[in-house]
């Protein structure tokens, strides 16, 4: 019997969540197409996918088309997963460009989902909103902050993939004057930055958010049962509201 391999296309595959996702699919023996701009980053990701047990194809490209969607529509199957963050719903200081982009992706995702439902298509479309993640982007992002940029804590490792404030988005270190920026050109053309960023010592390897988002009922019941008891001990404003 011929073995059927899972085929996965990952954009932004040279680092961060994209690279961690590609490696995870590699462990499942999938055929993984890695799309990104930086050659060295892609080569590093491909080596890790192959080492994990998958088959990698690198495609140096600046993605801007919907070729994958056209392919899925014609075959009426497949799933497209877009990666966003809470900024898709709430803009925060210092990240106006990122917030605007996330809002745009969320709007596009909702419109496309309605179109596919209207067509009764077998192709699926969804979006996941990620927490702060320890990716290499904070070492190469175009920044005008006086200090080094960082994710808003708590920070999670890319493998988890599952607040706002000016101080929370900067470390205490000065930003290097020669720090690379990946806006107009890829920063990993000649240097592979890997999957993780510079915050391994502060990043969580697990998150309860995916489980909680899929079990709203138990979470709500637990919160309702626990709030009065907690309020009785702390005398918090929440407790006074619950007792009413």
XYZ file of N, CA and C in Angstrom:
732
model
N 0.844 -1.187 0.000
C 0.000 0.000 0.000
C 0.884 1.244 0.000
N 0.509 2.194 -0.824
C 1.281 3.427 -0.905
C 1.058 4.273 0.335
N 2.154 4.787 0.908
C 2.062 5.635 2.093
C 1.628 7.037 1.685
N 0.620 7.571 2.355
C 0.146 8.921 2.087
C 0.781 9.873 3.086
N 1.553 10.814 2.591
C 2.225 11.769 3.455
C 1.391 13.039 3.583
N 1.419 13.614 4.767
C 0.763 14.899 4.969
C 1.628 15.976 4.339
N 1.005 16.862 3.574
C 1.716 17.944 2.907
C 1.366 19.259 3.607
N 2.391 19.979 4.046
C 2.185 21.213 4.797
C 3.036 22.316 4.185
N 2.447 23.493 4.038
C 3.173 24.673 3.563
C 3.225 25.674 4.711
N 4.431 26.078 5.108
C 4.589 27.003 6.231
C 5.261 28.276 5.736
N 4.571 29.395 5.878
C 5.177 30.688 5.546
C 5.844 31.248 6.800
N 6.843 32.085 6.597
C 7.602 32.571 7.745
C 8.294 31.431 8.446
N 8.784 30.470 7.659
C 9.280 29.208 8.216
C 10.725 29.260 8.687
N 11.406 30.378 8.500
C 12.825 30.415 8.846
C 13.078 30.681 10.320
N 12.049 31.016 11.090
C 12.261 31.287 12.510
C 10.958 31.306 13.282
N 11.080 31.399 14.599
C 9.923 31.586 15.453
C 8.864 30.507 15.353
N 7.596 30.951 15.396
C 6.467 30.020 15.396
C 6.427 29.205 14.110
N 6.712 29.833 12.968
C 6.701 29.119 11.700
C 7.696 27.973 11.687
N 8.901 28.235 12.170
C 9.937 27.194 12.189
C 9.582 26.093 13.183
N 9.111 26.475 14.368
C 8.722 25.474 15.359
C 7.591 24.597 14.831
N 6.648 25.201 14.107
C 5.539 24.450 13.519
C 6.037 23.474 12.462
N 6.943 23.948 11.619
C 7.500 23.089 10.566
C 8.219 21.883 11.164
N 8.979 22.105 12.223
C 9.703 21.010 12.878
C 8.724 20.010 13.484
N 7.642 20.529 14.075
C 6.637 19.647 14.675
C 5.995 18.751 13.621
N 5.706 19.311 12.442
C 5.164 18.496 11.360
C 6.216 17.515 10.848
N 7.477 17.926 10.892
C 8.549 17.017 10.497
C 8.581 15.768 11.361
N 8.310 15.940 12.650
C 8.287 14.791 13.556
C 7.180 13.811 13.195
N 6.159 14.304 12.501
C 5.049 13.438 12.081
C 5.305 12.828 10.706
N 6.502 13.070 10.160
C 6.853 12.502 8.866
C 6.246 13.227 7.687
N 5.850 14.475 7.881
C 5.181 15.228 6.818
C 6.177 15.745 5.785
N 5.643 16.040 4.604
C 6.384 16.769 3.588
C 6.104 18.247 3.842
N 7.145 19.009 4.129
C 6.972 20.389 4.558
C 7.648 21.345 3.579
N 6.856 22.234 2.991
C 7.392 23.298 2.140
C 7.645 24.510 3.027
N 8.880 24.976 3.047
C 9.279 26.086 3.909
C 9.407 27.358 3.076
N 8.583 28.356 3.382
C 8.575 29.608 2.635
C 9.038 30.753 3.531
N 10.020 31.507 3.061
C 10.501 32.687 3.765
C 11.467 33.417 2.831
N 11.990 34.538 3.290
C 12.883 35.313 2.433
C 14.352 34.971 2.619
N 14.767 34.639 3.846
C 16.184 34.454 4.133
C 16.699 33.063 3.817
N 17.744 32.974 3.021
C 18.290 31.695 2.584
C 18.890 30.900 3.736
N 19.708 31.550 4.564
C 20.348 30.832 5.665
C 19.315 30.332 6.666
N 18.324 31.164 6.956
C 17.265 30.755 7.866
C 16.493 29.571 7.338
N 16.199 29.581 6.051
C 15.480 28.463 5.427
C 16.306 27.178 5.468
N 17.588 27.292 5.171
C 18.448 26.112 5.187
C 18.530 25.518 6.593
N 18.613 26.386 7.597
C 18.658 25.905 8.966
C 17.362 25.207 9.358
N 16.234 25.790 8.953
C 14.934 25.187 9.246
C 14.787 23.844 8.541
N 15.224 23.774 7.282
C 15.129 22.531 6.517
C 15.938 21.423 7.181
N 17.121 21.763 7.676
C 17.961 20.762 8.337
C 17.265 20.207 9.581
N 16.582 21.086 10.316
C 15.895 20.635 11.531
C 14.653 19.810 11.212
N 13.945 20.166 10.145
C 12.783 19.375 9.726
C 13.225 17.980 9.296
N 14.288 17.908 8.516
C 14.805 16.616 8.061
C 15.297 15.780 9.250
N 15.985 16.437 10.196
C 16.479 15.718 11.372
C 15.337 15.178 12.227
N 14.189 15.870 12.174
C 13.030 15.444 12.951
C 12.289 14.285 12.293
N 12.606 14.020 11.018
C 11.963 12.903 10.332
C 11.093 13.285 9.164
N 11.035 14.573 8.841
C 10.217 15.028 7.726
C 11.028 15.216 6.461
N 10.341 15.618 5.400
C 10.981 15.939 4.129
C 10.750 17.416 3.844
N 11.822 18.167 3.641
C 11.719 19.614 3.523
C 11.996 20.103 2.106
N 11.246 21.110 1.700
C 11.469 21.826 0.446
C 11.546 23.301 0.782
N 12.656 23.949 0.451
C 12.811 25.367 0.756
C 12.433 26.214 -0.452
N 11.681 27.278 -0.196
C 11.238 28.193 -1.257
C 11.513 29.619 -0.808
N 12.634 30.218 -1.226
C 12.907 31.610 -0.861
C 11.926 32.524 -1.602
N 11.020 33.160 -0.877
C 9.991 33.956 -1.528
C 9.397 34.959 -0.546
N 8.965 36.087 -1.052
C 8.217 37.070 -0.275
C 6.749 36.823 -0.600
N 6.036 36.136 0.270
C 4.677 35.681 -0.055
C 3.701 36.841 -0.147
N 2.915 36.846 -1.215
C 1.905 37.889 -1.384
C 0.723 37.403 -2.215
N 0.723 36.128 -2.629
C -0.375 35.619 -3.451
C -1.201 34.601 -2.667
N -2.284 34.154 -3.258
C -3.155 33.166 -2.622
C -3.163 31.874 -3.440
N -1.971 31.489 -3.903
C -1.873 30.287 -4.733
C -2.336 29.049 -3.971
N -1.983 28.964 -2.688
C -2.385 27.798 -1.892
C -3.901 27.714 -1.785
N -4.544 28.871 -1.600
C -5.997 28.884 -1.496
C -6.646 28.443 -2.802
N -6.122 28.894 -3.918
C -6.672 28.490 -5.221
C -6.554 26.982 -5.394
N -5.447 26.413 -4.952
C -5.239 24.973 -5.041
C -6.258 24.235 -4.171
N -6.471 24.719 -2.952
C -7.409 24.046 -2.046
C -8.846 24.178 -2.547
N -9.178 25.312 -3.103
C -10.534 25.517 -3.601
C -10.839 24.563 -4.754
N -9.877 24.387 -5.644
C -10.121 23.512 -6.791
C -10.249 22.056 -6.364
N -9.584 21.692 -5.255
C -9.640 20.308 -4.761
C -10.683 20.152 -3.646
N -11.314 21.254 -3.241
C -12.313 21.294 -2.163
C -11.836 20.578 -0.897
N -10.590 20.777 -0.551
C -10.088 20.253 0.709
C -8.814 20.988 1.106
N -8.439 20.802 2.350
C -7.266 21.485 2.869
C -7.656 22.493 3.943
N -6.684 22.900 4.739
C -6.928 23.853 5.821
C -5.868 24.944 5.801
N -6.315 26.189 5.858
C -5.415 27.330 5.925
C -5.488 27.917 7.327
N -4.338 27.998 8.004
C -4.287 28.522 9.365
C -3.456 29.799 9.373
N -4.076 30.895 9.758
C -3.363 32.170 9.863
C -2.979 32.399 11.310
N -1.807 33.005 11.500
C -1.301 33.228 12.850
C -1.394 34.708 13.193
N -2.097 35.000 14.269
C -2.233 36.375 14.718
C -1.891 36.489 16.189
N -2.445 37.501 16.834
C -2.226 37.738 18.258
C -3.389 38.554 18.791
N -3.455 38.791 20.088
C -4.540 39.627 20.620
C -4.600 41.017 19.998
N -3.506 41.431 19.345
C -3.512 42.732 18.680
C -4.514 42.771 17.538
N -5.013 41.609 17.125
C -6.057 41.567 16.101
C -7.349 42.188 16.618
N -7.487 42.256 17.945
C -8.704 42.786 18.551
C -8.457 44.055 19.360
N -7.225 44.244 19.831
C -6.935 45.372 20.703
C -5.564 45.943 20.376
N -5.524 47.187 19.901
C -4.253 47.830 19.631
C -3.581 48.262 20.925
N -2.249 48.236 20.952
C -1.511 48.636 22.151
C -0.435 49.650 21.770
N 0.084 50.392 22.739
C 1.129 51.381 22.457
C 2.368 50.754 21.836
N 3.052 51.505 21.012
C 4.336 51.147 20.417
C 4.237 50.090 19.326
N 3.043 49.571 19.054
C 2.911 48.530 18.038
C 1.771 48.855 17.073
N 1.708 50.097 16.615
C 0.618 50.513 15.733
C 0.672 49.785 14.393
N 1.863 49.618 13.830
C 1.976 48.937 12.532
C 1.582 47.473 12.665
N 2.075 46.828 13.722
C 1.749 45.409 13.947
C 0.264 45.251 14.244
N -0.289 46.146 15.077
C -1.704 46.079 15.404
C -2.583 46.249 14.176
N -2.215 47.193 13.321
C -2.977 47.401 12.094
C -2.939 46.181 11.194
N -1.766 45.551 11.099
C -1.631 44.361 10.263
C -2.456 43.202 10.814
N -2.432 43.022 12.145
C -3.197 41.933 12.756
C -4.703 42.155 12.577
N -5.153 43.398 12.732
C -6.563 43.707 12.493
C -6.941 43.358 11.053
N -6.059 43.704 10.122
C -6.339 43.439 8.711
C -6.443 41.942 8.433
N -5.539 41.161 9.002
C -5.572 39.712 8.798
C -6.846 39.116 9.376
N -7.244 39.603 10.557
C -8.465 39.099 11.171
C -9.677 39.402 10.295
N -9.754 40.629 9.748
C -10.863 40.979 8.868
C -10.878 40.136 7.606
N -9.691 39.934 7.025
C -9.583 39.092 5.832
C -10.015 37.672 6.144
N -9.576 37.159 7.293
C -9.908 35.793 7.686
C -11.414 35.607 7.817
N -12.105 36.563 8.455
C -13.544 36.438 8.646
C -14.289 36.492 7.311
N -13.852 37.390 6.426
C -14.499 37.492 5.112
C -14.299 36.218 4.296
N -13.075 35.707 4.283
C -12.778 34.492 3.520
C -13.558 33.304 4.071
N -13.658 33.217 5.381
C -14.401 32.117 5.989
C -15.861 32.128 5.532
N -16.459 33.318 5.489
C -17.848 33.418 5.025
C -17.982 33.002 3.565
N -17.006 33.389 2.743
C -17.043 33.024 1.329
C -16.965 31.506 1.150
N -16.083 30.859 1.901
C -15.944 29.410 1.791
C -17.204 28.695 2.288
N -17.823 29.219 3.348
C -19.073 28.638 3.834
C -20.180 28.785 2.795
N -20.217 29.950 2.141
C -21.237 30.199 1.117
C -21.073 29.240 -0.059
N -19.819 28.905 -0.372
C -19.552 28.001 -1.488
C -19.728 26.533 -1.091
N -19.993 26.280 0.193
C -20.051 24.900 0.703
C -18.738 24.173 0.385
N -17.653 24.909 0.518
C -16.339 24.368 0.180
C -15.845 23.414 1.255
N -15.101 22.411 0.820
C -14.465 21.492 1.753
C -13.159 22.038 2.287
N -12.714 23.194 1.738
C -11.499 23.839 2.234
C -11.849 24.638 3.492
N -10.985 24.587 4.463
C -11.248 25.242 5.744
C -10.264 26.389 5.980
N -10.723 27.364 6.737
C -9.935 28.554 7.011
C -10.110 28.935 8.474
N -9.009 29.169 9.169
C -9.105 29.546 10.579
C -7.928 30.437 10.948
N -7.977 30.963 12.164
C -6.902 31.840 12.633
C -6.659 31.584 14.105
N -5.404 31.532 14.506
C -5.050 31.347 15.909
C -4.376 32.621 16.406
N -4.714 33.026 17.623
C -4.160 34.247 18.209
C -3.141 33.852 19.277
N -1.882 34.164 19.034
C -0.798 33.719 19.895
C -0.467 34.725 21.000
N 0.065 34.233 22.119
C 0.543 35.134 23.172
C 1.915 35.686 22.806
N 2.564 36.368 23.726
C 3.930 36.843 23.500
C 4.847 35.638 23.352
N 5.655 35.634 22.295
C 6.463 34.459 21.971
C 7.930 34.864 21.786
N 8.810 34.015 22.253
C 10.252 34.241 22.169
C 10.760 33.875 20.773
N 10.599 34.778 19.817
C 11.059 34.551 18.453
C 12.229 35.484 18.136
N 12.979 35.188 17.075
C 14.123 36.036 16.731
C 13.740 37.433 16.238
N 12.456 37.701 16.006
C 12.087 38.988 15.421
C 12.517 40.165 16.292
N 12.597 39.955 17.605
C 12.946 41.061 18.490
C 14.425 41.410 18.434
N 15.212 40.567 17.765
C 16.627 40.869 17.558
C 16.883 41.485 16.204
N 15.829 41.592 15.360
C 16.038 42.116 14.012
C 14.880 42.983 13.534
N 13.945 43.294 14.421
C 12.812 44.116 14.032
C 13.250 45.572 13.855
N 12.630 46.276 12.902
C 12.901 47.696 12.738
C 12.318 48.423 13.943
N 13.166 49.032 14.745
C 12.716 49.655 15.992
C 13.357 51.025 16.159
N 12.573 51.963 16.668
C 13.079 53.296 17.002
C 13.064 53.521 18.511
N 12.863 52.423 19.279
C 12.911 52.519 20.729
C 14.356 52.731 21.185
N 14.570 53.429 22.275
C 15.940 53.651 22.757
C 16.590 52.395 23.326
N 15.770 51.431 23.765
C 16.298 50.196 24.332
C 15.854 48.997 23.500
N 16.419 47.825 23.788
C 16.101 46.623 23.023
C 14.621 46.255 23.196
N 13.983 45.904 22.095
C 12.581 45.500 22.136
C 12.453 44.096 22.710
N 11.293 43.810 23.319
C 11.022 42.476 23.838
C 9.527 42.207 23.745
N 9.111 40.918 23.789
C 7.681 40.613 23.836
C 7.105 41.084 25.159
N 5.808 41.402 25.168
C 5.163 41.805 26.421
C 5.001 40.566 27.295
N 5.653 40.502 28.459
C 5.559 39.310 29.319
C 4.121 39.028 29.744
N 3.792 37.751 30.054
C 4.679 36.574 30.103
C 5.021 36.068 28.707
N 6.247 35.623 28.553
C 6.758 35.189 27.257
C 6.716 33.669 27.169
N 6.318 33.156 26.004
C 6.254 31.706 25.782
C 7.234 31.314 24.666
N 7.692 30.080 24.730
C 8.561 29.569 23.684
C 7.756 29.351 22.395
N 8.402 29.404 21.219
C 7.698 29.179 19.957
C 6.982 27.840 19.901
N 7.538 26.848 20.597
C 6.921 25.524 20.568
C 5.539 25.528 21.220
N 5.284 26.397 22.112
C 3.956 26.495 22.710
C 2.956 26.912 21.646
N 3.375 27.846 20.847
C 2.597 28.328 19.709
C 1.101 28.213 19.956
N 1.100 28.083 20.994
C -0.306 27.816 20.922
C -0.835 28.901 20.122
N -0.551 42.947 27.631
C -0.648 44.019 28.505
C 0.013 45.213 27.930
N -0.268 45.438 27.892
C 0.196 46.659 27.289
C 1.101 47.418 28.234
N 1.789 48.421 27.741
C 2.659 49.246 28.570
C 3.971 49.519 27.870
N 4.517 50.709 28.079
C 5.762 51.094 27.426
C 6.938 50.326 28.014
N 7.001 50.227 29.350
C 8.131 49.556 29.992
C 8.149 48.070 29.680
N 6.967 47.458 29.539
C 6.889 46.013 29.343
C 7.447 45.576 28.000
N 7.562 46.488 27.052
C 8.006 46.132 25.710
C 9.470 46.459 25.453
N 10.226 46.770 26.520
C 11.644 47.046 26.388
C 12.391 46.398 27.546
N 13.621 45.965 27.258
C 14.481 45.472 28.331
C 15.230 46.654 28.929
N 16.150 46.382 29.823
C 16.955 47.452 30.420
C 18.205 47.750 29.600
N 18.445 46.963 28.527
C 19.649 47.121 27.714
C 19.421 48.101 26.570
N 20.446 48.837 26.234
C 20.370 49.747 25.109
C 20.316 48.953 23.810
N 19.557 49.426 22.816
C 19.472 48.760 21.528
C 20.757 49.021 20.735
N 21.399 47.966 20.190
C 22.609 48.150 19.396
C 22.339 49.021 18.164
N 23.238 49.923 17.885
C 23.052 50.815 16.739
C 23.067 50.052 15.427
N 23.753 48.909 15.391
C 23.857 48.126 14.157
C 22.894 46.941 14.143
N 21.863 46.951 14.976
C 20.910 45.846 14.988
C 20.244 45.710 13.628
N 20.181 44.495 13.065
C 19.564 44.327 11.741
C 18.065 44.565 11.787
N 17.508 44.974 10.664
C 16.059 45.166 10.528
C 15.587 44.360 9.330
N 14.446 43.693 9.472
C 13.992 42.781 8.415
C 12.768 43.301 7.674
N 12.620 44.629 7.592
C 11.452 45.202 6.921
C 11.597 45.133 5.404
N 12.667 45.696 4.882
C 12.817 45.755 3.424
C 13.644 44.603 2.867
N 14.521 44.029 3.681
C 15.337 42.896 3.267
C 15.325 41.855 4.377
N 15.400 40.541 4.053
C 15.456 39.532 5.108
C 16.746 39.659 5.910
N 16.644 39.516 7.214
C 17.824 39.619 8.074
C 18.585 38.305 8.164
N 17.966 37.223 7.680
C 18.607 35.913 7.809
C 19.063 35.347 6.471
N 19.448 36.216 5.558
C 19.968 35.742 4.272
C 21.324 35.066 4.443
N 22.153 35.630 5.321
C 23.503 35.096 5.509
C 23.717 34.506 6.894
N 22.795 34.770 7.812
C 22.919 34.268 9.176
C 21.621 33.603 9.590
N 21.719 32.384 10.123
C 20.542 31.674 10.613
C 20.320 32.041 12.073
N 19.173 32.675 12.374
C 18.868 33.099 13.739
C 18.234 31.980 14.568
N 17.864 30.862 13.927
C 17.277 29.748 14.656
C 15.790 29.933 14.928
N 15.266 29.101 15.833
C 13.843 29.128 16.170
C 13.551 30.080 17.320
N 14.377 30.055 18.356
C 14.159 30.867 19.549
C 14.819 32.234 19.423
N 14.316 33.170 20.239
C 14.921 34.483 20.332
C 15.889 34.542 21.499
N 16.031 35.739 22.070
C 17.034 35.943 23.124
C 16.455 35.842 24.527
N 15.241 35.281 24.672
C 14.577 35.286 25.973
C 14.292 33.877 26.495
N 15.178 32.919 26.219
C 14.991 31.545 26.690
C 14.831 31.478 28.211
N 15.592 32.281 28.928
C 15.581 32.218 30.387
C 14.284 32.744 30.979
N 13.456 33.409 30.173
C 12.208 33.977 30.694
C 10.973 33.387 30.027
N 11.150 32.439 29.129
C 10.037 31.934 28.326
C 9.462 30.647 28.892
N 8.139 30.540 28.866
C 7.442 29.358 29.350
C 7.381 28.306 28.236
N 7.526 27.051 28.628
C 7.482 25.957 27.650
C 6.088 25.371 27.510
N 5.135 25.808 28.362
C 3.763 25.320 28.289
C 2.790 26.457 28.547
N 1.559 26.260 28.066
C 0.513 27.254 28.275
C -0.815 26.548 28.511
N -1.617 27.092 29.435
C -2.952 26.535 29.694
C -4.002 27.134 28.769
N -3.618 28.165 28.008
C -4.586 28.866 27.167
C -5.264 27.969 26.137
N -4.537 27.104 25.395
C -5.223 26.257 24.407
C -6.300 25.380 25.034
N -5.990 24.779 26.216
C -6.981 23.932 26.874
C -8.183 24.763 27.316
N -7.929 25.921 27.932
C -9.011 26.758 28.437
C -9.918 27.247 27.317
N -9.329 27.559 26.150
C -10.127 28.060 25.036
C -11.027 26.984 24.442
N -10.692 25.713 24.676
C -11.494 24.608 24.154
C -12.447 24.023 25.200
N -12.365 24.528 26.442
C -13.213 24.006 27.520
C -13.836 25.176 28.286
N -14.589 25.991 27.558
C -15.171 27.174 28.183
C -16.105 26.812 29.333
N -16.879 25.729 29.178
C -17.832 25.343 30.206
C -17.175 25.070 31.546
N -16.233 24.111 31.613
C -15.565 23.834 32.889
C -14.844 25.043 33.470
N -14.253 25.872 32.603
C -13.553 27.055 33.087
C -14.530 28.021 33.746
N -15.694 28.225 33.101
C -16.695 29.138 33.647
C -17.240 28.620 34.976
N -17.519 27.312 35.038
C -18.031 26.717 36.271
C -17.001 26.827 37.390
N -15.742 26.533 37.052
C -14.684 26.627 38.053
C -14.499 28.043 38.559
N -14.584 29.020 37.646
C -14.427 30.413 38.050
C -15.569 30.852 38.951
N -16.792 30.425 38.588
C -17.961 30.802 39.388
C -17.906 30.175 40.771
N -17.433 28.922 40.845
C -17.355 28.230 42.130
C -16.224 28.775 42.993
N -15.137 29.185 42.343
C -13.978 29.618 43.106
C -14.009 31.074 43.525
N -14.712 31.913 42.780
C -14.684 33.342 43.059
C -15.212 33.710 44.433
N -16.381 33.178 44.891
C -16.879 33.569 46.213
C -15.921 33.203 47.332
N -15.332 31.975 47.244
C -14.399 31.556 48.277
C -13.172 32.430 48.313
N -12.673 32.753 47.146
C -11.510 33.614 47.059
C -11.837 34.989 47.595
N -13.037 35.478 47.247
C -13.430 36.810 47.670
C -13.577 36.878 49.182
N -14.049 35.784 49.785
C -14.238 35.776 51.231
C -12.912 35.939 51.960
N -11.867 35.404 51.335
C -10.543 35.483 51.947
C -9.899 36.831 51.700
N -10.011 37.331 50.462
C -9.293 38.543 50.081
C -10.100 39.809 50.275
N -11.438 39.697 50.289
C -12.258 40.892 50.373
C -12.066 41.795 49.167
N -11.817 41.180 48.003
C -11.520 41.941 46.798
C -12.773 42.574 46.217
N -12.610 43.581 45.329
C -13.762 44.170 44.645
C -14.532 43.121 43.863
N -13.824 42.105 43.314
C -14.500 41.032 42.599
C -15.435 40.284 43.538
N -14.961 40.029 44.768
C -15.776 39.329 45.740
C -17.015 40.098 46.100
N -16.888 41.417 46.246
C -18.053 42.228 46.582
C -19.054 42.203 45.432
N -18.537 42.183 44.187
C -19.431 42.126 43.026
C -20.141 40.785 42.965
N -19.400 39.680 43.263
C -19.990 38.343 43.220
C -21.078 38.203 44.278
N -20.816 38.728 45.505
C -21.792 38.582 46.581
C -23.108 39.310 46.282
N -23.045 40.338 45.442
C -24.261 41.022 45.054
C -25.130 40.141 44.175
